[in-house]
Coordinates of N, CA and C in Angstrom, one line a residue:
Q1 N 41.4 139.7 244.9 CA 42.1 139.6 246.1 C 42.6 138.2 246.3
A2 N 43.9 138.0 246.5 CA 44.5 136.7 246.7 C 44.2 136.1 248.1
S3 N 44.0 134.8 248.2 CA 43.8 134.2 249.4 C 45.1 134.1 250.3
K4 N 44.9 134.4 251.5 CA 46.1 134.3 252.4 C 46.3 132.8 252.8
L5 N 45.2 132.1 253.0 CA 45.3 130.7 253.4 C 46.0 129.8 252.4
Y6 N 45.7 130.1 251.1 CA 46.3 129.3 250.1 C 47.4 130.0 249.4
G7 N 47.8 131.1 249.9 CA 48.9 131.9 249.3 C 50.2 131.3 249.1
L8 N 50.6 130.3 250.0 CA 51.9 129.7 249.9 C 51.9 128.4 249.0
A9 N 50.7 128.1 248.5 CA 50.6 126.9 247.6 C 50.9 127.4 246.2
S10 N 51.6 126.6 245.4 CA 52.0 127.0 244.0 C 50.8 127.1 243.1
P11 N 50.8 127.9 242.1 CA 49.7 128.0 241.2 C 49.4 126.6 240.5
T12 N 50.4 125.8 240.3 CA 50.1 124.5 239.7 C 49.4 123.6 240.7
L13 N 49.7 123.7 242.0 CA 49.0 122.9 243.0 C 47.6 123.4 243.2
L14 N 47.4 124.7 243.2 CA 46.0 125.2 243.3 C 45.2 124.8 242.1
A15 N 45.8 124.8 240.9 CA 45.0 124.4 239.7 C 44.7 122.9 239.8
R16 N 45.6 122.1 240.3 CA 45.3 120.7 240.5 C 44.2 120.5 241.5
A17 N 44.2 121.2 242.6 CA 43.2 121.1 243.6 C 41.8 121.5 243.1
A18 N 41.8 122.4 242.2 CA 40.5 122.9 241.7 C 40.0 122.1 240.5
D19 N 40.8 121.1 240.0 CA 40.4 120.3 238.9 C 39.4 119.2 239.3
A20 N 38.1 119.5 239.1 CA 37.1 118.5 239.5 C 37.1 117.2 238.7
S21 N 37.8 117.1 237.6 CA 37.9 115.9 236.9 C 38.9 114.9 237.5
L22 N 39.7 115.4 238.5 CA 40.7 114.5 239.2 C 40.2 114.2 240.6
P23 N 40.7 113.2 241.2 CA 40.3 112.9 242.6 C 40.7 114.1 243.5
P24 N 39.8 114.3 244.5 CA 40.1 115.5 245.4 C 41.4 115.3 246.2
L25 N 41.9 116.5 246.6 CA 43.1 116.5 247.4 C 42.8 116.5 248.9
A26 N 41.5 116.7 249.2 CA 41.0 116.7 250.5 C 40.0 115.6 250.8
M27 N 39.9 115.2 252.0 CA 38.9 114.2 252.4 C 37.5 114.9 252.3
E28 N 36.6 114.4 251.5 CA 35.3 115.0 251.3 C 34.3 114.1 252.1
N29 N 34.2 114.3 253.4 CA 33.4 113.4 254.2 C 32.3 114.1 255.1
H30 N 31.8 115.1 254.6 CA 30.8 115.9 255.3 C 29.4 115.6 254.9
R31 N 28.4 115.9 255.8 CA 27.1 115.6 255.5 C 26.2 116.8 255.4
S32 N 26.5 117.9 256.1 CA 25.6 119.0 256.2 C 26.4 120.3 256.4
G33 N 27.2 120.7 255.4 CA 27.9 121.9 255.4 C 27.1 123.1 255.1
V34 N 27.7 124.3 255.2 CA 27.0 125.5 254.9 C 27.0 125.6 253.4
S35 N 25.8 125.7 252.8 CA 25.7 125.8 251.3 C 26.1 127.2 250.9
P36 N 26.6 127.4 249.7 CA 26.9 128.7 249.2 C 25.7 129.7 249.2
D37 N 24.5 129.2 249.0 CA 23.3 130.0 249.1 C 23.1 130.5 250.5
T38 N 23.3 129.7 251.5 CA 23.2 130.1 252.9 C 24.2 131.1 253.3
F39 N 25.5 130.8 252.8 CA 26.6 131.7 253.1 C 26.2 133.1 252.6
A40 N 25.7 133.2 251.4 CA 25.3 134.5 250.7 C 24.2 135.2 251.5
K41 N 23.3 134.4 252.1 CA 22.1 135.0 252.8 C 22.4 135.4 254.2
V42 N 23.4 134.9 254.8 CA 23.6 135.3 256.2 C 24.6 136.5 256.3
P43 N 24.0 137.6 256.7 CA 24.9 138.8 256.7 C 26.2 138.7 257.5
G44 N 26.2 138.0 258.6 CA 27.4 137.9 259.4 C 28.5 137.1 258.7
L45 N 28.1 136.2 257.8 CA 29.1 135.5 257.0 C 29.5 136.3 255.8
R46 N 28.6 136.7 254.9 CA 29.0 137.3 253.7 C 29.6 138.7 253.9
E47 N 29.3 139.4 254.9 CA 29.9 140.7 255.2 C 31.3 140.6 255.8
N48 N 31.5 139.5 256.5 CA 32.8 139.4 257.2 C 33.8 138.5 256.6
F49 N 33.3 137.5 255.8 CA 34.2 136.5 255.3 C 34.2 136.4 253.8
T50 N 35.4 136.0 253.3 CA 35.5 135.8 251.8 C 35.4 134.3 251.6
L51 N 34.5 133.9 250.8 CA 34.3 132.4 250.5 C 35.5 132.1 249.5
L52 N 36.3 131.1 250.0 CA 37.5 130.7 249.2 C 37.2 129.5 248.3
T53 N 36.6 128.5 248.9 CA 36.4 127.2 248.2 C 35.1 126.6 248.5
T54 N 34.6 125.8 247.6 CA 33.4 125.0 247.8 C 33.8 123.6 247.4
S55 N 33.1 122.6 248.0 CA 33.4 121.2 247.7 C 32.1 120.5 247.6
L56 N 32.1 119.2 247.2 CA 30.9 118.4 247.2 C 31.0 117.4 248.4
D57 N 29.9 117.3 249.1 CA 29.9 116.4 250.2 C 29.6 114.9 249.7
R58 N 29.4 114.0 250.7 CA 29.3 112.6 250.4 C 28.2 112.3 249.4
V59 N 27.1 113.1 249.4 CA 26.0 112.9 248.5 C 25.9 113.8 247.4
G60 N 27.0 114.5 247.1 CA 27.1 115.4 245.9 C 26.6 116.8 246.1
K61 N 26.3 117.2 247.4 CA 25.7 118.5 247.6 C 26.9 119.5 247.9
R62 N 26.9 120.7 247.2 CA 27.9 121.6 247.3 C 27.9 122.4 248.7
Y63 N 29.0 122.5 249.3 CA 29.1 123.3 250.6 C 30.3 124.2 250.6
V64 N 30.3 125.1 251.5 CA 31.5 126.0 251.7 C 32.5 125.3 252.4
S65 N 33.7 125.1 251.8 CA 34.8 124.4 252.4 C 35.9 125.2 253.0
S66 N 36.0 126.4 252.6 CA 37.0 127.3 253.3 C 36.7 128.8 253.1
V67 N 36.9 129.5 254.2 CA 36.7 131.0 254.2 C 37.8 131.7 254.9
E68 N 37.9 133.0 254.7 CA 38.8 133.7 255.6 C 38.2 135.1 255.8
H69 N 38.4 135.6 257.0 CA 37.9 136.9 257.4 C 38.4 138.0 256.6
K70 N 37.6 139.0 256.3 CA 38.1 140.1 255.4 C 39.1 141.0 256.0
S71 N 39.1 141.2 257.3 CA 40.0 142.1 257.9 C 40.7 141.6 259.2
M72 N 40.3 140.4 259.7 CA 40.9 139.9 260.9 C 41.7 138.6 260.5
P73 N 42.6 138.2 261.3 CA 43.4 137.0 261.0 C 42.7 135.7 261.4
I74 N 41.6 135.4 260.7 CA 40.8 134.2 261.0 C 40.5 133.5 259.7
T75 N 40.8 132.2 259.7 CA 40.4 131.4 258.5 C 39.7 130.2 259.1
A76 N 38.8 129.6 258.3 CA 38.1 128.4 258.7 C 38.0 127.4 257.5
T77 N 38.1 126.1 257.9 CA 37.9 125.1 256.8 C 36.8 124.1 257.3
Q78 N 36.1 123.6 256.3 CA 35.2 122.5 256.6 C 35.8 121.2 255.9
W79 N 37.0 121.1 256.1 CA 37.8 119.9 255.7 C 39.0 119.9 256.6
H80 N 39.7 118.8 256.6 CA 40.9 118.6 257.6 C 42.2 118.7 256.8
P81 N 42.8 119.9 256.8 CA 44.1 120.0 256.0 C 45.2 119.0 256.5
E82 N 45.1 118.5 257.7 CA 46.1 117.7 258.3 C 46.0 116.2 257.9
K83 N 44.8 115.8 257.4 CA 44.6 114.4 257.2 C 45.5 113.7 256.2
A84 N 45.7 114.4 255.1 CA 46.5 113.8 254.0 C 47.9 113.3 254.5
A85 N 48.5 114.1 255.4 CA 49.8 113.7 255.9 C 49.8 112.9 257.1
F86 N 48.7 113.0 257.9 CA 48.8 112.4 259.3 C 47.7 111.4 259.6
E87 N 46.7 111.2 258.8 CA 45.7 110.3 259.2 C 45.8 109.1 258.2
W88 N 46.3 108.0 258.7 CA 46.6 106.8 257.9 C 45.7 105.7 258.1
T89 N 44.5 105.7 257.5 CA 43.6 104.6 257.5 C 43.0 104.4 256.1
T90 N 42.8 103.2 255.7 CA 42.3 102.9 254.4 C 40.8 103.0 254.4
E91 N 40.1 103.1 255.5 CA 38.7 103.1 255.6 C 38.0 104.4 255.3
Q92 N 38.7 105.5 255.3 CA 38.1 106.8 255.2 C 38.3 107.5 253.9
H93 N 38.9 106.9 252.9 CA 39.2 107.5 251.6 C 39.9 108.9 251.7
I94 N 40.9 108.9 252.5 CA 41.8 110.1 252.7 C 42.8 110.1 251.6
P95 N 42.9 111.1 250.8 CA 44.0 111.1 249.8 C 45.4 111.3 250.4
H96 N 46.3 110.5 249.9 CA 47.7 110.6 250.4 C 48.7 110.9 249.2
S97 N 48.2 111.4 248.1 CA 49.1 111.7 247.0 C 50.1 112.8 247.4
A98 N 51.1 112.9 246.5 CA 52.1 114.0 246.8 C 51.4 115.3 246.8
E99 N 50.5 115.5 245.9 CA 49.8 116.8 245.8 C 49.0 117.1 247.0
A100 N 48.3 116.1 247.6 CA 47.5 116.2 248.8 C 48.4 116.6 250.0
V101 N 49.5 115.9 250.1 CA 50.5 116.3 251.2 C 51.1 117.7 250.9
A102 N 51.3 118.0 249.7 CA 51.9 119.4 249.4 C 50.9 120.5 249.8
L103 N 49.6 120.2 249.6 CA 48.6 121.2 250.0 C 48.5 121.3 251.5
T104 N 48.6 120.1 252.2 CA 48.7 120.1 253.7 C 49.8 121.0 254.1
Q105 N 51.0 120.8 253.5 CA 52.2 121.5 253.9 C 52.1 123.0 253.7
A106 N 51.5 123.4 252.6 CA 51.4 124.8 252.3 C 50.5 125.5 253.3
I107 N 49.4 124.8 253.7 CA 48.5 125.4 254.7 C 49.2 125.4 256.1
A108 N 49.9 124.3 256.4 CA 50.7 124.3 257.6 C 51.7 125.4 257.7
N109 N 52.4 125.7 256.6 CA 53.4 126.8 256.5 C 52.7 128.1 256.8
Y110 N 51.5 128.3 256.2 CA 50.8 129.6 256.4 C 50.4 129.7 257.9
L111 N 49.8 128.6 258.5 CA 49.4 128.7 259.9 C 50.5 129.0 260.8
V112 N 51.7 128.3 260.6 CA 52.9 128.6 261.4 C 53.3 130.0 261.3
A113 N 53.3 130.5 260.0 CA 53.7 131.9 259.8 C 52.8 132.9 260.6
Q114 N 51.5 132.6 260.6 CA 50.6 133.4 261.3 C 50.8 133.3 262.8
A115 N 51.1 132.1 263.3 CA 51.3 132.0 264.7 C 52.6 132.7 265.2
R116 N 53.5 132.8 264.3 CA 54.8 133.5 264.6 C 54.6 135.0 264.7
L117 N 53.5 135.5 264.1 CA 53.2 137.0 264.2 C 52.6 137.4 265.6
S118 N 52.2 136.4 266.3 CA 51.6 136.7 267.6 C 52.6 137.2 268.6
S119 N 52.2 138.2 269.4 CA 53.1 138.8 270.4 C 53.0 138.0 271.7
H120 N 52.1 137.0 271.8 CA 52.0 136.2 273.0 C 53.2 135.3 273.2
R121 N 53.8 135.4 274.4 CA 55.0 134.6 274.7 C 54.8 134.1 276.1
P122 N 55.4 133.0 276.4 CA 55.5 132.5 277.8 C 56.2 133.6 278.7
K123 N 55.7 133.7 280.0 CA 56.3 134.7 280.8 C 57.7 134.5 281.2
D124 N 58.1 133.2 281.2 CA 59.5 132.9 281.6 C 59.9 131.6 281.1
I125 N 61.1 131.1 281.3 CA 61.6 129.9 280.7 C 60.8 128.7 281.3
K126 N 60.4 128.7 282.6 CA 59.7 127.6 283.2 C 58.3 127.5 282.5
A127 N 57.7 128.6 282.2 CA 56.4 128.5 281.5 C 56.6 128.0 280.1
E128 N 57.7 128.4 279.4 CA 57.9 128.0 278.1 C 58.2 126.5 278.1
R129 N 59.0 126.0 279.0 CA 59.3 124.5 279.0 C 58.0 123.7 279.3
A130 N 57.1 124.3 280.1 CA 55.8 123.5 280.3 C 55.0 123.3 279.1
L131 N 55.2 124.1 278.1 CA 54.5 124.0 276.8 C 55.1 123.1 275.8
I132 N 56.3 122.6 276.1 CA 56.9 121.7 275.1 C 56.2 120.4 274.9
M133 N 56.0 120.0 273.7 CA 55.2 118.9 273.3 C 55.7 117.6 274.0
A134 N 57.0 117.5 274.2 CA 57.5 116.2 274.8 C 57.0 116.0 276.2
N135 N 56.4 117.0 276.8 CA 55.8 116.9 278.2 C 54.5 116.0 278.2
Y136 N 54.0 115.8 277.0 CA 52.7 115.1 277.0 C 52.8 113.7 276.3
E137 N 52.2 112.7 276.9 CA 52.2 111.4 276.4 C 51.4 111.3 275.1
P138 N 52.0 110.8 274.0 CA 51.2 110.7 272.8 C 50.1 109.7 272.9
T139 N 49.0 109.9 272.2 CA 47.9 109.0 272.2 C 47.7 108.5 270.8
F140 N 47.7 107.2 270.6 CA 47.5 106.6 269.3 C 46.1 106.9 268.7
T141 N 46.1 107.5 267.6 CA 44.8 107.9 267.0 C 44.7 107.5 265.5
A142 N 45.3 106.5 265.1 CA 45.4 106.2 263.7 C 44.0 105.9 263.1
V143 N 43.1 105.4 264.0 CA 41.7 105.2 263.6 C 40.9 106.5 263.8
Y144 N 40.2 106.9 262.8 CA 39.5 108.2 262.9 C 38.5 108.2 264.0
E145 N 38.5 109.2 264.8 CA 37.5 109.4 265.9 C 37.0 110.8 265.7
E146 N 35.7 110.9 265.6 CA 35.1 112.2 265.4 C 34.9 112.8 266.8
K147 N 35.5 114.0 267.0 CA 35.4 114.7 268.2 C 35.2 116.2 267.7
R148 N 33.9 116.6 267.9 CA 33.6 117.9 267.4 C 33.7 119.0 268.5
L149 N 34.4 120.0 268.2 CA 34.5 121.1 269.1 C 33.8 122.3 268.5
E150 N 32.9 122.9 269.3 CA 32.2 124.1 268.8 C 33.0 125.3 269.2
V151 N 33.9 125.7 268.3 CA 34.8 126.8 268.6 C 34.4 128.1 268.0
A152 N 33.4 128.1 267.1 CA 33.0 129.3 266.5 C 32.4 130.3 267.5
R153 N 31.6 129.8 268.3 CA 30.9 130.6 269.3 C 32.0 131.2 270.3
Q154 N 32.9 130.3 270.8 CA 33.9 130.8 271.7 C 34.8 131.8 271.1
T155 N 35.2 131.6 269.8 CA 36.0 132.6 269.2 C 35.3 133.9 269.0
A156 N 34.0 133.8 268.6 CA 33.3 135.1 268.4 C 33.1 135.8 269.7
R157 N 32.9 135.1 270.8 CA 32.8 135.7 272.1 C 34.1 136.4 272.5
K158 N 35.2 135.8 272.2 CA 36.5 136.4 272.5 C 36.7 137.7 271.7
L159 N 36.2 137.7 270.5 CA 36.3 138.9 269.6 C 35.3 139.9 270.0
G160 N 34.4 139.6 271.0 CA 33.4 140.6 271.4 C 32.3 140.8 270.3
R161 N 32.2 139.8 269.4 CA 31.3 139.9 268.3 C 30.6 138.6 268.1
P162 N 29.6 138.2 269.0 CA 29.1 136.9 269.0 C 28.4 136.5 267.7
G163 N 27.9 137.5 266.9 CA 27.2 137.1 265.6 C 28.2 137.2 264.4
A164 N 29.4 137.6 264.7 CA 30.3 137.8 263.6 C 30.7 136.6 262.8
L165 N 30.8 135.5 263.5 CA 31.3 134.3 262.8 C 30.1 133.5 262.2
V166 N 29.4 132.8 263.1 CA 28.3 132.0 262.7 C 27.3 131.9 263.8
A167 N 26.1 131.7 263.5 CA 25.1 131.5 264.5 C 25.0 130.0 264.9
A168 N 26.0 129.6 265.7 CA 26.2 128.2 266.0 C 25.3 127.7 267.1
G169 N 24.9 126.5 267.0 CA 24.1 125.9 268.0 C 25.0 124.8 268.7
E170 N 24.4 124.0 269.5 CA 25.2 122.9 270.1 C 25.7 121.9 269.1
P171 N 26.8 121.3 269.3 CA 27.3 120.3 268.3 C 26.2 119.3 268.1
G172 N 25.9 119.0 266.8 CA 24.9 118.0 266.5 C 23.5 118.7 266.3
E173 N 23.3 119.8 266.9 CA 22.0 120.5 266.9 C 21.8 121.2 265.5
N174 N 22.9 121.8 265.0 CA 22.8 122.5 263.8 C 24.2 122.5 263.1
D175 N 24.5 121.3 262.6 CA 25.9 121.1 262.1 C 26.2 122.0 260.9
E176 N 25.2 122.6 260.3 CA 25.5 123.5 259.1 C 26.3 124.7 259.6
N177 N 26.2 125.0 260.9 CA 26.9 126.2 261.3 C 28.3 126.0 261.9
L178 N 28.8 124.8 261.8 CA 30.1 124.5 262.4 C 31.1 124.3 261.4
F179 N 32.3 124.8 261.6 CA 33.5 124.6 260.8 C 34.3 123.6 261.5
D180 N 35.0 122.7 260.8 CA 35.9 121.8 261.5 C 37.1 122.5 262.1
Q181 N 37.7 123.4 261.4 CA 38.9 124.1 261.9 C 38.7 125.6 261.7
I182 N 38.9 126.3 262.8 CA 38.9 127.7 262.7 C 40.2 128.2 263.3
Y183 N 41.0 128.9 262.6 CA 42.3 129.4 263.0 C 42.2 130.8 263.3
F184 N 42.4 131.2 264.5 CA 42.4 132.6 264.9 C 43.7 133.0 265.6
F185 N 44.3 134.0 265.1 CA 45.7 134.4 265.5 C 45.6 135.8 266.2
P186 N 45.5 135.9 267.5 CA 45.5 137.2 268.1 C 46.9 137.8 268.0
S187 N 46.9 139.1 267.9 CA 48.2 139.8 267.7 C 48.8 140.0 269.1

């Protein structure tokens, strides 16, 4: 079964991303991700999600770096697809190669395509205009700031399946159960 999340990336780009002999295309900056063994042992994960990729953390330990739900429009990453194109600091070892940015763009294209499938629309032109990005003052964030949102539990609650995603604790309490990015697209 082909991955939806990586489906818009070229085979050449995916082969490059998978080549462990070359520098990674993603920032590998995690300390306690979900191990492949844990993923396989937790029924709510293995039964509902397809493990797409694994990566090595800062100390060389393998962790699950991306998954997608088997039947619902949910993907999750334990890395930041946006950083290659938008996080410009030399202190964090973020790759900025053409391939890293191309991977970012392929994932962005997938996410936008999924968002376009949603039937949710503003109720009128006034509500639509209130959502325009230009209404909000930009905040300079070139320096990395860690802000962890525990979205897995909230998303699972919205789905009416609190155990379907992960058995998440409070941020910092059990970081193994948190994904950095969870993309959920209601129809």
